[in-house]
Coordinates of N, CA and C in Angstrom, one line a residue:
X650 N 105.9 92.0 72.4 CA 105.7 90.6 72.9 C 104.8 90.6 74.2
X651 N 103.7 89.7 74.1 CA 102.8 89.7 75.1 C 103.3 89.0 76.4
X652 N 103.0 89.4 77.6 CA 103.3 88.7 78.9 C 102.6 87.4 79.1
X653 N 103.2 86.4 79.7 CA 102.3 85.2 80.1 C 101.3 85.6 81.2
X654 N 100.2 84.9 81.1 CA 99.1 85.3 82.0 C 99.0 84.2 83.0
X655 N 98.8 84.5 84.3 CA 98.6 83.5 85.4 C 97.4 84.0 86.2
X656 N 96.8 83.0 87.0 CA 95.8 83.2 87.9 C 96.5 83.5 89.3
X657 N 96.2 84.6 89.8 CA 96.9 85.0 91.1 C 96.3 84.1 92.3
X658 N 97.1 84.0 93.4 CA 96.6 83.4 94.6 C 95.5 84.3 95.3
X659 N 94.6 83.7 95.8 CA 93.5 84.5 96.5 C 93.3 83.9 97.8
X660 N 93.3 84.7 98.9 CA 93.1 84.3 100.3 C 91.8 84.9 100.7
X661 N 91.0 84.1 101.5 CA 89.7 84.7 101.9 C 89.3 84.2 103.4
X662 N 88.6 84.9 104.0 CA 88.0 84.7 105.3 C 86.7 85.4 105.4
X663 N 85.8 85.2 106.4 CA 84.5 85.8 106.6 C 84.1 86.1 107.9
X664 N 83.0 86.9 108.2 CA 82.4 87.1 109.3 C 80.8 87.2 109.0
X665 N 79.9 86.8 109.8 CA 78.5 87.0 109.5 C 77.9 87.6 110.8
X666 N 76.7 88.4 110.4 CA 75.9 89.0 111.4 C 74.6 89.3 111.0
X667 N 73.5 89.2 111.9 CA 72.2 89.4 111.5 C 71.8 90.8 111.3
X668 N 72.6 91.8 112.0 CA 72.2 93.1 112.0 C 73.3 94.1 111.6
X669 N 74.6 93.9 112.0 CA 75.6 94.9 111.8 C 76.3 94.5 110.4
X670 N 76.2 95.3 109.4 CA 76.8 95.2 108.2 C 78.3 95.1 108.3
X671 N 78.9 95.8 109.2 CA 80.4 95.9 109.2 C 81.0 94.5 109.8
X672 N 80.1 93.7 110.3 CA 80.5 92.4 110.8 C 80.0 91.3 109.9
X673 N 79.4 91.6 108.8 CA 78.8 90.6 107.9 C 79.5 90.8 106.5
X674 N 80.7 90.2 106.5 CA 81.6 90.6 105.4 C 82.5 89.4 104.9
X675 N 83.1 89.6 103.8 CA 84.1 88.6 103.2 C 85.4 89.5 103.1
X676 N 86.5 88.7 103.6 CA 87.8 89.3 103.4 C 88.5 88.7 102.3
X677 N 88.9 89.3 101.3 CA 89.5 88.8 100.0 C 90.8 89.5 99.6
X678 N 92.0 88.6 99.6 CA 93.2 89.3 99.2 C 93.6 88.5 97.9
X679 N 93.9 89.5 96.9 CA 94.3 88.8 95.6 C 95.9 89.3 95.5
X680 N 96.6 88.3 95.4 CA 98.2 88.5 95.5 C 98.7 88.6 94.1
X681 N 99.0 89.9 93.7 CA 99.6 90.1 92.3 C 100.6 91.1 92.6
X682 N 101.9 90.8 92.9 CA 103.0 91.8 93.3 C 103.4 92.5 92.1
X683 N 103.8 93.8 92.4 CA 104.5 94.6 91.4 C 103.8 95.0 90.2
X684 N 102.4 95.1 90.3 CA 101.6 95.5 89.1 C 101.7 97.0 89.1
X685 N 101.8 97.5 87.9 CA 101.8 99.0 87.6 C 100.4 99.5 87.8
X686 N 100.1 100.6 88.5 CA 98.9 101.2 88.8 C 98.0 101.3 87.5
X687 N 98.6 101.8 86.5 CA 97.9 102.1 85.3 C 97.5 100.8 84.5
X688 N 97.9 99.5 85.0 CA 97.5 98.3 84.3 C 96.4 97.6 85.2
X689 N 96.1 98.1 86.3 CA 95.3 97.4 87.3 C 93.7 97.7 86.9
X690 N 93.1 96.5 86.7 CA 91.5 96.5 86.5 C 90.9 95.9 87.7
X691 N 90.0 96.5 88.4 CA 89.2 95.9 89.5 C 87.7 96.4 89.3
X692 N 86.9 95.3 89.1 CA 85.5 95.5 89.0 C 84.7 94.6 89.9
X693 N 83.8 95.2 90.5 CA 82.8 94.5 91.4 C 81.4 94.5 90.8
X694 N 80.8 93.4 90.8 CA 79.3 93.2 90.6 C 78.7 92.5 91.7
X695 N 77.5 92.5 91.9 CA 76.8 91.8 93.0 C 77.2 90.4 93.2
X696 N 77.6 89.7 92.2 CA 77.9 88.3 92.3 C 79.3 88.0 91.7
X697 N 80.1 89.0 91.3 CA 81.4 88.8 90.5 C 82.5 89.8 91.1
X698 N 83.7 89.3 91.0 CA 84.9 90.0 91.3 C 85.8 89.8 90.1
X699 N 86.2 90.9 89.4 CA 87.1 90.8 88.2 C 88.4 91.6 88.6
X700 N 89.5 91.0 88.5 CA 90.9 91.6 88.7 C 91.8 91.3 87.5
X701 N 92.5 92.3 87.1 CA 93.6 92.1 86.1 C 94.6 93.2 86.4
X702 N 95.9 92.7 86.2 CA 97.0 93.7 86.4 C 98.3 93.0 85.9
X703 N 99.2 93.9 85.5 CA 100.5 93.4 84.9 C 101.7 93.9 85.6
X704 N 102.7 93.0 85.8 CA 104.1 93.5 86.3 C 104.9 93.4 85.0
X705 N 106.2 93.6 85.3 CA 107.2 93.6 84.2 C 107.3 92.2 83.6
X706 N 106.9 91.1 84.3 CA 107.2 89.9 83.8 C 106.0 89.1 83.5
X707 N 104.8 89.4 84.1 CA 103.7 88.6 83.8 C 102.3 89.4 84.1
X708 N 101.3 88.8 83.5 CA 99.9 89.4 83.8 C 99.2 88.5 84.8
X709 N 98.4 89.1 85.7 CA 97.5 88.3 86.7 C 96.2 88.7 86.2
X710 N 95.3 87.5 86.1 CA 94.0 87.9 85.9 C 93.1 86.8 86.4
X711 N 92.0 87.2 87.1 CA 91.1 86.3 87.7 C 89.6 86.9 87.7
X712 N 88.6 86.0 87.5 CA 87.2 86.3 87.6 C 86.6 85.3 88.6
X713 N 86.1 86.0 89.6 CA 85.4 85.1 90.7 C 83.9 85.3 90.7
X714 N 83.3 84.1 90.5 CA 81.8 84.1 90.6 C 81.4 83.8 92.1
X715 N 80.9 84.6 92.8 CA 80.6 84.5 94.2 C 79.5 83.7 94.6
X716 N 79.5 83.1 95.8 CA 78.5 82.2 96.2 C 77.0 82.9 96.3
X717 N 77.1 84.1 96.9 CA 76.0 84.9 97.1 C 76.2 86.4 96.8
X718 N 75.2 87.3 96.8 CA 75.4 88.7 96.5 C 76.1 89.5 97.5
X719 N 76.8 90.6 97.0 CA 77.5 91.5 97.9 C 76.9 92.9 97.7
X720 N 77.2 93.7 98.6 CA 76.7 95.1 98.6 C 77.9 95.8 98.0
X721 N 77.9 96.2 96.7 CA 79.1 96.8 96.0 C 79.4 98.1 96.6
X722 N 78.4 99.0 96.8 CA 78.5 100.4 97.2 C 79.3 100.5 98.6
X723 N 79.0 99.5 99.5 CA 79.6 99.4 100.8 C 80.8 98.6 101.0
X724 N 81.3 98.1 99.9 CA 82.6 97.2 100.0 C 83.7 98.2 99.8
X725 N 84.8 97.7 100.3 CA 86.0 98.5 100.4 C 87.2 97.8 99.7
X726 N 88.2 98.6 99.3 CA 89.4 98.0 98.6 C 90.6 98.8 99.0
X727 N 91.7 98.1 98.9 CA 93.0 98.8 99.2 C 94.2 98.2 98.4
X728 N 94.7 99.0 97.5 CA 95.9 98.5 96.7 C 97.2 98.7 97.4
X729 N 98.1 97.9 97.1 CA 99.6 97.9 97.6 C 100.4 97.2 96.6
X730 N 101.7 97.2 96.9 CA 102.7 96.6 96.0 C 102.5 95.2 95.9
X731 N 101.8 94.6 96.8 CA 101.6 93.0 96.8 C 100.3 92.6 96.1
X732 N 99.4 93.5 95.8 CA 98.1 93.2 95.2 C 97.1 94.1 95.8
X733 N 95.9 93.4 96.0 CA 94.7 94.3 96.5 C 94.0 93.5 97.6
X734 N 93.7 94.2 98.7 CA 92.9 93.8 99.7 C 91.4 94.2 99.6
X735 N 90.5 93.4 99.8 CA 89.0 93.8 99.7 C 88.3 93.4 100.9
X736 N 87.4 94.2 101.4 CA 86.4 93.8 102.2 C 85.0 93.9 101.6
X737 N 84.4 92.8 101.3 CA 83.1 92.8 100.5 C 82.0 92.6 101.6
X738 N 81.0 93.5 101.6 CA 79.9 93.6 102.5 C 78.8 92.5 101.9
X739 N 78.5 91.5 102.6 CA 77.6 90.6 102.2 C 76.1 91.3 102.2
X740 N 75.3 91.0 101.2 CA 74.0 91.7 101.0 C 73.0 91.2 102.1
X741 N 73.0 89.8 102.2 CA 72.0 89.2 103.0 C 72.5 89.1 104.5
X742 N 71.7 89.6 105.5 CA 72.1 89.6 106.8 C 71.6 88.2 107.4
X743 N 72.7 87.5 107.9 CA 72.4 86.2 108.5 C 73.6 85.8 109.4
X744 N 73.3 85.1 110.4 CA 74.4 84.7 111.3 C 75.1 83.5 110.8
X745 N 74.6 82.7 109.9 CA 75.4 81.6 109.3 C 76.4 82.1 108.2
X746 N 77.5 81.4 108.2 CA 78.6 81.6 107.3 C 78.1 81.1 105.8
X747 N 78.7 81.7 104.9 CA 78.6 81.1 103.5 C 79.4 79.8 103.6
X748 N 78.8 78.8 102.9 CA 79.5 77.5 103.0 C 80.8 77.5 102.2
X749 N 81.0 78.4 101.2 CA 82.2 78.6 100.4 C 82.2 80.0 99.8
X750 N 83.2 80.3 99.2 CA 83.3 81.7 98.6 C 82.8 81.7 97.2
X751 N 83.0 80.7 96.4 CA 82.6 80.6 95.1 C 81.2 80.0 94.8
X752 N 80.6 80.2 93.7 CA 79.4 79.7 93.4 C 79.4 78.2 93.0
X753 N 80.5 77.9 92.3 CA 80.8 76.5 92.0 C 81.5 75.7 93.2
X754 N 81.0 74.5 93.4 CA 81.6 73.8 94.5 C 82.8 73.1 94.2
X755 N 83.3 73.0 93.0 CA 84.6 72.5 92.7 C 85.7 73.3 93.2
X756 N 86.7 72.7 93.9 CA 87.8 73.3 94.5 C 88.6 74.1 93.4
X757 N 88.9 75.3 93.9 CA 89.9 76.1 93.0 C 91.3 76.0 93.5
X758 N 92.2 75.8 92.6 CA 93.6 75.5 93.2 C 94.3 76.8 93.6
X759 N 93.8 78.0 93.2 CA 94.4 79.2 93.6 C 93.8 79.8 94.7
X760 N 92.7 79.3 95.3 CA 92.0 79.8 96.4 C 92.4 79.2 97.7
X761 N 92.8 79.9 98.8 CA 93.2 79.4 100.1 C 92.4 80.2 101.2
X762 N 92.4 79.5 102.4 CA 91.8 80.2 103.5 C 92.8 81.1 104.1
X763 N 92.4 82.3 104.4 CA 93.2 83.2 105.1 C 93.2 83.1 106.7
X764 N 94.0 82.3 107.2 CA 94.0 81.8 108.6 C 94.3 82.9 109.5
X765 N 94.9 84.0 109.0 CA 95.2 85.2 109.9 C 94.0 85.9 110.2
X766 N 92.8 85.7 109.4 CA 91.7 86.5 109.6 C 90.5 85.5 110.0
X767 N 90.6 84.2 109.7 CA 89.6 83.4 109.9 C 89.3 83.1 111.3
X768 N 87.9 83.0 111.6 CA 87.5 82.5 113.0 C 86.3 81.5 112.6
X769 N 86.1 80.6 113.4 CA 85.0 79.6 113.3 C 83.6 80.2 113.5
X770 N 82.6 79.8 112.9 CA 81.3 80.5 113.0 C 80.8 80.6 114.5
X771 N 81.1 79.5 115.1 CA 80.6 79.5 116.6 C 81.5 80.4 117.5
X772 N 82.6 80.8 117.0 CA 83.5 81.6 117.9 C 83.5 83.0 117.5
X773 N 82.6 83.5 116.7 CA 82.6 84.9 116.3 C 82.4 85.9 117.4
X774 N 81.5 85.6 118.4 CA 81.2 86.4 119.4 C 82.5 86.6 120.4
X775 N 83.3 85.5 120.6 CA 84.4 85.5 121.4 C 85.6 86.3 120.7
X776 N 85.6 86.2 119.3 CA 86.6 86.9 118.5 C 85.9 88.0 117.7
X777 N 85.5 89.0 118.4 CA 84.7 90.1 117.9 C 85.6 91.2 117.1
X778 N 86.8 91.1 117.2 CA 87.7 92.1 116.5 C 87.7 91.9 115.0
X779 N 87.5 93.0 114.4 CA 87.4 92.9 113.0 C 88.5 93.6 112.4
X780 N 89.4 92.9 111.6 CA 90.6 93.5 110.9 C 90.2 94.6 110.1
X781 N 91.0 95.7 110.0 CA 90.7 96.8 109.1 C 91.7 96.8 108.0
X782 N 91.3 97.3 106.8 CA 92.2 97.6 105.8 C 93.2 98.8 106.2
X783 N 94.3 98.9 105.6 CA 95.2 100.0 105.9 C 94.5 101.3 105.4
X784 N 94.5 102.2 106.3 CA 93.8 103.5 106.0 C 92.3 103.4 105.9
X785 N 91.8 102.3 106.5 CA 90.3 101.9 106.4 C 89.8 101.7 105.0
X786 N 90.7 101.6 104.1 CA 90.3 101.3 102.7 C 89.5 102.4 102.0
X787 N 89.2 102.2 100.8 CA 88.4 103.1 100.0 C 87.2 102.4 99.4
X788 N 86.1 103.1 99.5 CA 84.7 102.4 99.2 C 84.6 102.4 97.7
X789 N 83.9 101.5 97.2 CA 83.5 101.4 95.8 C 82.6 102.4 95.4
X790 N 81.9 103.1 96.3 CA 80.9 104.1 96.0 C 81.5 105.3 95.2
X791 N 82.8 105.5 95.2 CA 83.4 106.7 94.4 C 83.5 107.7 95.3
X792 N 83.3 107.7 96.6 CA 83.4 108.8 97.5 C 84.8 109.4 97.6
X793 N 85.8 108.6 97.3 CA 87.2 109.1 97.4 C 87.6 109.9 96.2
X794 N 86.8 110.0 95.2 CA 87.2 110.8 94.0 C 88.4 110.4 93.3
X795 N 88.8 109.1 93.4 CA 90.0 108.7 92.9 C 89.9 108.1 91.5
X796 N 88.7 108.0 90.9 CA 88.6 107.4 89.7 C 88.7 105.8 89.7
X797 N 88.4 105.2 90.9 CA 88.5 103.8 91.0 C 89.6 103.3 91.5
X798 N 90.7 104.1 91.7 CA 92.0 103.6 92.2 C 92.4 104.1 93.6
X799 N 91.3 104.6 94.2 CA 91.6 105.2 95.6 C 92.2 104.0 96.5
X800 N 93.2 104.4 97.3 CA 93.8 103.6 98.4 C 95.2 103.0 97.8
X801 N 95.5 103.3 96.5 CA 96.7 102.8 96.1 C 97.9 103.5 96.9
X802 N 98.8 102.6 97.5 CA 100.0 103.2 98.3 C 101.1 103.3 97.4
X803 N 101.3 104.4 96.6 CA 102.2 104.5 95.6 C 103.6 104.4 96.3
X804 N 103.8 104.8 97.4 CA 105.1 104.8 98.2 C 105.6 103.3 98.3
X805 N 104.8 102.4 98.2 CA 105.2 101.1 98.4 C 105.6 100.4 97.1
X806 N 105.2 101.1 96.0 CA 105.6 100.4 94.7 C 107.0 100.6 94.3
X807 N 107.7 101.4 95.0 CA 109.2 101.6 94.6 C 110.1 100.7 95.5
X808 N 111.4 100.7 95.3 CA 112.3 99.9 96.1 C 112.3 100.5 97.5
X809 N 112.8 99.7 98.5 CA 112.7 100.1 99.8 C 113.9 101.2 100.1
X810 N 115.1 100.8 99.5 CA 116.2 101.8 99.6 C 116.7 102.1 101.0
X811 N 117.8 101.9 101.4 CA 118.4 102.4 102.7 C 117.6 101.7 103.8
X812 N 117.4 102.5 104.9 CA 116.8 101.9 106.0 C 115.2 102.2 106.1
X813 N 114.8 102.7 105.0 CA 113.3 103.1 105.0 C 112.5 101.8 105.0
X814 N 111.4 101.7 105.9 CA 110.6 100.5 105.9 C 111.1 99.5 106.9
X815 N 112.2 99.7 107.4 CA 112.8 98.7 108.4 C 112.0 98.7 109.6
X816 N 111.7 97.6 110.2 CA 111.0 97.4 111.5 C 112.1 97.5 112.6
X817 N 112.2 98.9 113.1 CA 113.4 99.0 114.1 C 113.1 98.2 115.4
X818 N 111.8 97.9 115.6 CA 111.6 97.2 116.8 C 112.3 95.8 116.8
X819 N 112.6 95.4 115.7 CA 113.4 94.1 115.6 C 114.8 94.2 116.1
X820 N 115.2 95.4 116.3 CA 116.5 95.6 116.8 C 116.6 95.6 118.3
X821 N 115.4 95.7 118.9 CA 115.4 95.8 120.3 C 116.1 94.6 121.0
X822 N 116.0 93.5 120.4 CA 116.5 92.3 121.0 C 118.1 92.3 121.1
X823 N 118.7 93.3 120.3 CA 120.1 93.4 120.2 C 120.7 94.3 121.3
X824 N 119.8 94.9 122.3 CA 120.3 95.8 123.2 C 121.2 95.2 124.2
X825 N 121.2 93.8 124.3 CA 122.2 93.3 125.3 C 123.5 92.9 124.7
X826 N 123.8 93.4 123.5 CA 125.1 93.0 122.9 C 126.3 93.6 123.8
X827 N 127.3 92.7 123.9 CA 128.5 93.1 124.6 C 129.4 93.8 123.5
X828 N 130.6 94.2 124.0 CA 131.5 94.9 123.2 C 132.0 94.1 122.0
X829 N 132.0 92.7 122.2 CA 132.4 91.8 121.2 C 131.3 91.5 120.2
X830 N 130.1 91.9 120.4 CA 129.0 91.6 119.5 C 128.2 90.4 119.8
X831 N 128.5 89.7 120.9 CA 127.7 88.5 121.2 C 126.8 89.0 122.3
X832 N 125.5 88.5 122.2 CA 124.6 88.8 123.3 C 124.9 88.3 124.7
X833 N 124.7 89.2 125.6 CA 124.9 88.7 127.0 C 123.8 87.7 127.3
X834 N 124.3 86.8 128.1 CA 123.4 85.5 128.3 C 122.8 85.8 129.8
X835 N 123.1 86.7 130.6 CA 122.4 86.8 131.9 C 121.0 87.3 131.7
X836 N 120.2 86.9 132.8 CA 118.8 87.4 132.9 C 117.8 86.6 132.3
X837 N 118.3 85.4 131.7 CA 117.3 84.5 131.0 C 116.7 83.7 132.2
X838 N 115.4 83.2 132.0 CA 114.9 82.2 133.0 C 115.7 80.9 132.9
X839 N 116.0 80.3 134.2 CA 116.7 79.2 134.3 C 118.1 79.3 134.5
X840 N 118.7 80.6 134.4 CA 120.1 80.9 134.6 C 120.6 80.4 135.9
X841 N 119.8 80.6 137.1 CA 120.3 80.1 138.3 C 120.5 78.7 138.3
X842 N 119.6 77.9 137.7 CA 119.8 76.5 137.8 C 120.9 76.0 136.9
X843 N 121.0 76.7 135.7 CA 122.2 76.3 134.9 C 123.6 76.6 135.5
X844 N 123.7 77.8 136.2 CA 125.0 78.2 136.9 C 125.3 77.1 137.9
X845 N 124.4 76.5 138.4 CA 124.8 75.5 139.5 C 125.8 74.4 139.0
X846 N 125.7 74.2 137.7 CA 126.5 73.3 137.0 C 128.0 73.7 136.9
X847 N 128.2 75.0 137.0 CA 129.5 75.6 137.0 C 130.3 75.4 138.3
X848 N 129.7 75.0 139.3 CA 130.4 74.8 140.6 C 130.9 73.3 140.5
X849 N 131.8 73.0 139.8 CA 132.3 71.6 139.6 C 133.3 71.3 140.7
X850 N 133.3 70.0 141.3 CA 134.1 69.8 142.4 C 135.6 69.7 142.0
X851 N 136.4 70.0 142.8 CA 137.9 70.0 142.5 C 138.4 68.6 142.3
X852 N 139.2 68.5 141.2 CA 139.7 67.2 141.0 C 140.8 66.7 141.9
X853 N 140.8 65.4 142.3 CA 141.5 64.8 143.3 C 142.8 64.4 142.6
X854 N 143.9 64.1 143.4 CA 145.2 63.6 142.8 C 144.9 62.3 142.2
X855 N 145.2 62.4 140.8 CA 144.8 61.2 140.0 C 146.1 60.4 139.6
X856 N 147.2 60.5 140.6 CA 148.4 59.6 140.3 C 147.9 58.2 140.6
X857 N 148.4 57.3 139.7 CA 148.2 55.8 139.9 C 148.6 55.3 141.2
X858 N 147.8 54.4 141.8 CA 148.0 53.8 143.1 C 149.4 53.2 143.2
X859 N 149.8 52.6 142.0 CA 151.0 51.7 142.2 C 152.2 52.7 142.3
X860 N 152.1 53.9 142.0 CA 153.2 54.9 142.2 C 153.1 55.8 143.5
X861 N 152.2 55.3 144.5 CA 152.0 56.1 145.7 C 153.3 56.4 146.4
X862 N 154.2 55.3 146.4 CA 155.5 55.5 147.1 C 156.5 56.1 146.2
X863 N 156.7 57.4 146.4 CA 157.5 58.1 145.5 C 158.9 57.7 145.5
X864 N 159.3 57.1 146.7 CA 160.8 56.8 146.9 C 161.0 55.5 145.9
X865 N 160.1 54.7 145.8 CA 160.4 53.5 145.0 C 160.1 53.7 143.4
X866 N 159.5 54.8 143.1 CA 159.2 55.1 141.6 C 160.4 55.8 141.0
X867 N 160.9 55.2 140.0 CA 161.9 55.7 139.3 C 161.6 55.9 137.8
X868 N 161.4 57.1 137.3 CA 161.0 57.2 136.0 C 161.9 56.5 135.0
X869 N 161.3 56.1 133.9 CA 162.0 55.2 132.9 C 163.2 55.9 132.4
X870 N 163.2 57.1 132.2 CA 164.3 58.0 131.6 C 165.5 57.9 132.6
X871 N 165.1 58.1 133.9 CA 166.2 58.1 135.0 C 166.8 56.7 135.1
X872 N 165.9 55.6 134.9 CA 166.5 54.3 135.0 C 167.4 54.0 133.9
X873 N 167.2 54.5 132.6 CA 168.2 54.2 131.6 C 169.4 55.0 131.8
X874 N 169.3 56.2 132.3 CA 170.5 57.0 132.6 C 171.3 56.4 133.6
X875 N 170.7 55.8 134.6 CA 171.6 55.2 135.7 C 172.1 54.0 135.4
X876 N 171.5 53.3 134.5 CA 172.1 51.9 134.0 C 173.4 52.3 133.0
X877 N 173.2 53.3 132.3 CA 174.2 53.7 131.4 C 175.5 54.1 132.0
X878 N 175.3 54.9 133.3 CA 176.4 55.4 134.0 C 177.1 54.2 134.6
X879 N 176.4 53.2 135.2 CA 177.1 52.1 135.8 C 177.8 51.3 134.8
X880 N 177.5 51.0 133.5 CA 178.2 50.3 132.7 C 179.5 51.0 132.1
X881 N 179.4 52.4 132.1 CA 180.7 53.1 131.8 C 181.6 53.0 132.9
X882 N 181.1 53.0 134.1 CA 182.1 53.0 135.2 C 182.7 51.7 135.3
X883 N 182.1 50.5 134.9 CA 182.7 49.2 135.0 C 183.8 49.1 133.7
X884 N 183.5 49.8 132.6 CA 184.5 49.7 131.5 C 185.8 50.4 131.9
X885 N 185.7 51.6 132.7 CA 186.8 52.3 133.1 C 187.7 51.3 134.1
X886 N 186.9 50.6 134.8 CA 187.6 49.9 135.8 C 188.4 48.7 135.0

């Protein structure tokens, strides 16, 4: 039985430069989780990106016709359990951005901007940091000797299991737990101001004014008891 085929989500961002090829690039992430390594097809041409891969439940496939040419030999790739990350080297050196990723101007429903990597064209100098692929990626020139699948992180293709892969830094915020398991609240900004509210004024005597004279105040129960005693006494007489 053949698996259903779907177009994977693709995220992209870019940088441009007149001289430095490492800053004249396209970031492209194709999201295709849990694809088996032997099912993955990735082909780059000067104006085309082809990807195909299958998981246990579906096949992902997409062909991207690029707006302009790329330098295939100096482009990089990195495979992981979530898909493939690409850094495509633009062939033409220029400071202006590509107006779009694809040759066709029609909007593609599967293509989105990667805002984690995106900077505006006029802000490139201020945001000069260039995100790197994990392990610096593998070049398409074949220098890694991996038969085209260099950079696959096979350790990420299995289950996480136990505590492996856990970000232990996330537990640092629990260092202030008390013996009961609840976080201690001391040391946070504004504690001094909030603690001022704890100094509540002592409550004054709230006895009703009409009962201020204790001698004239006779509780209702005592009044009934006294009345009953007087009536019994008169019967005896």
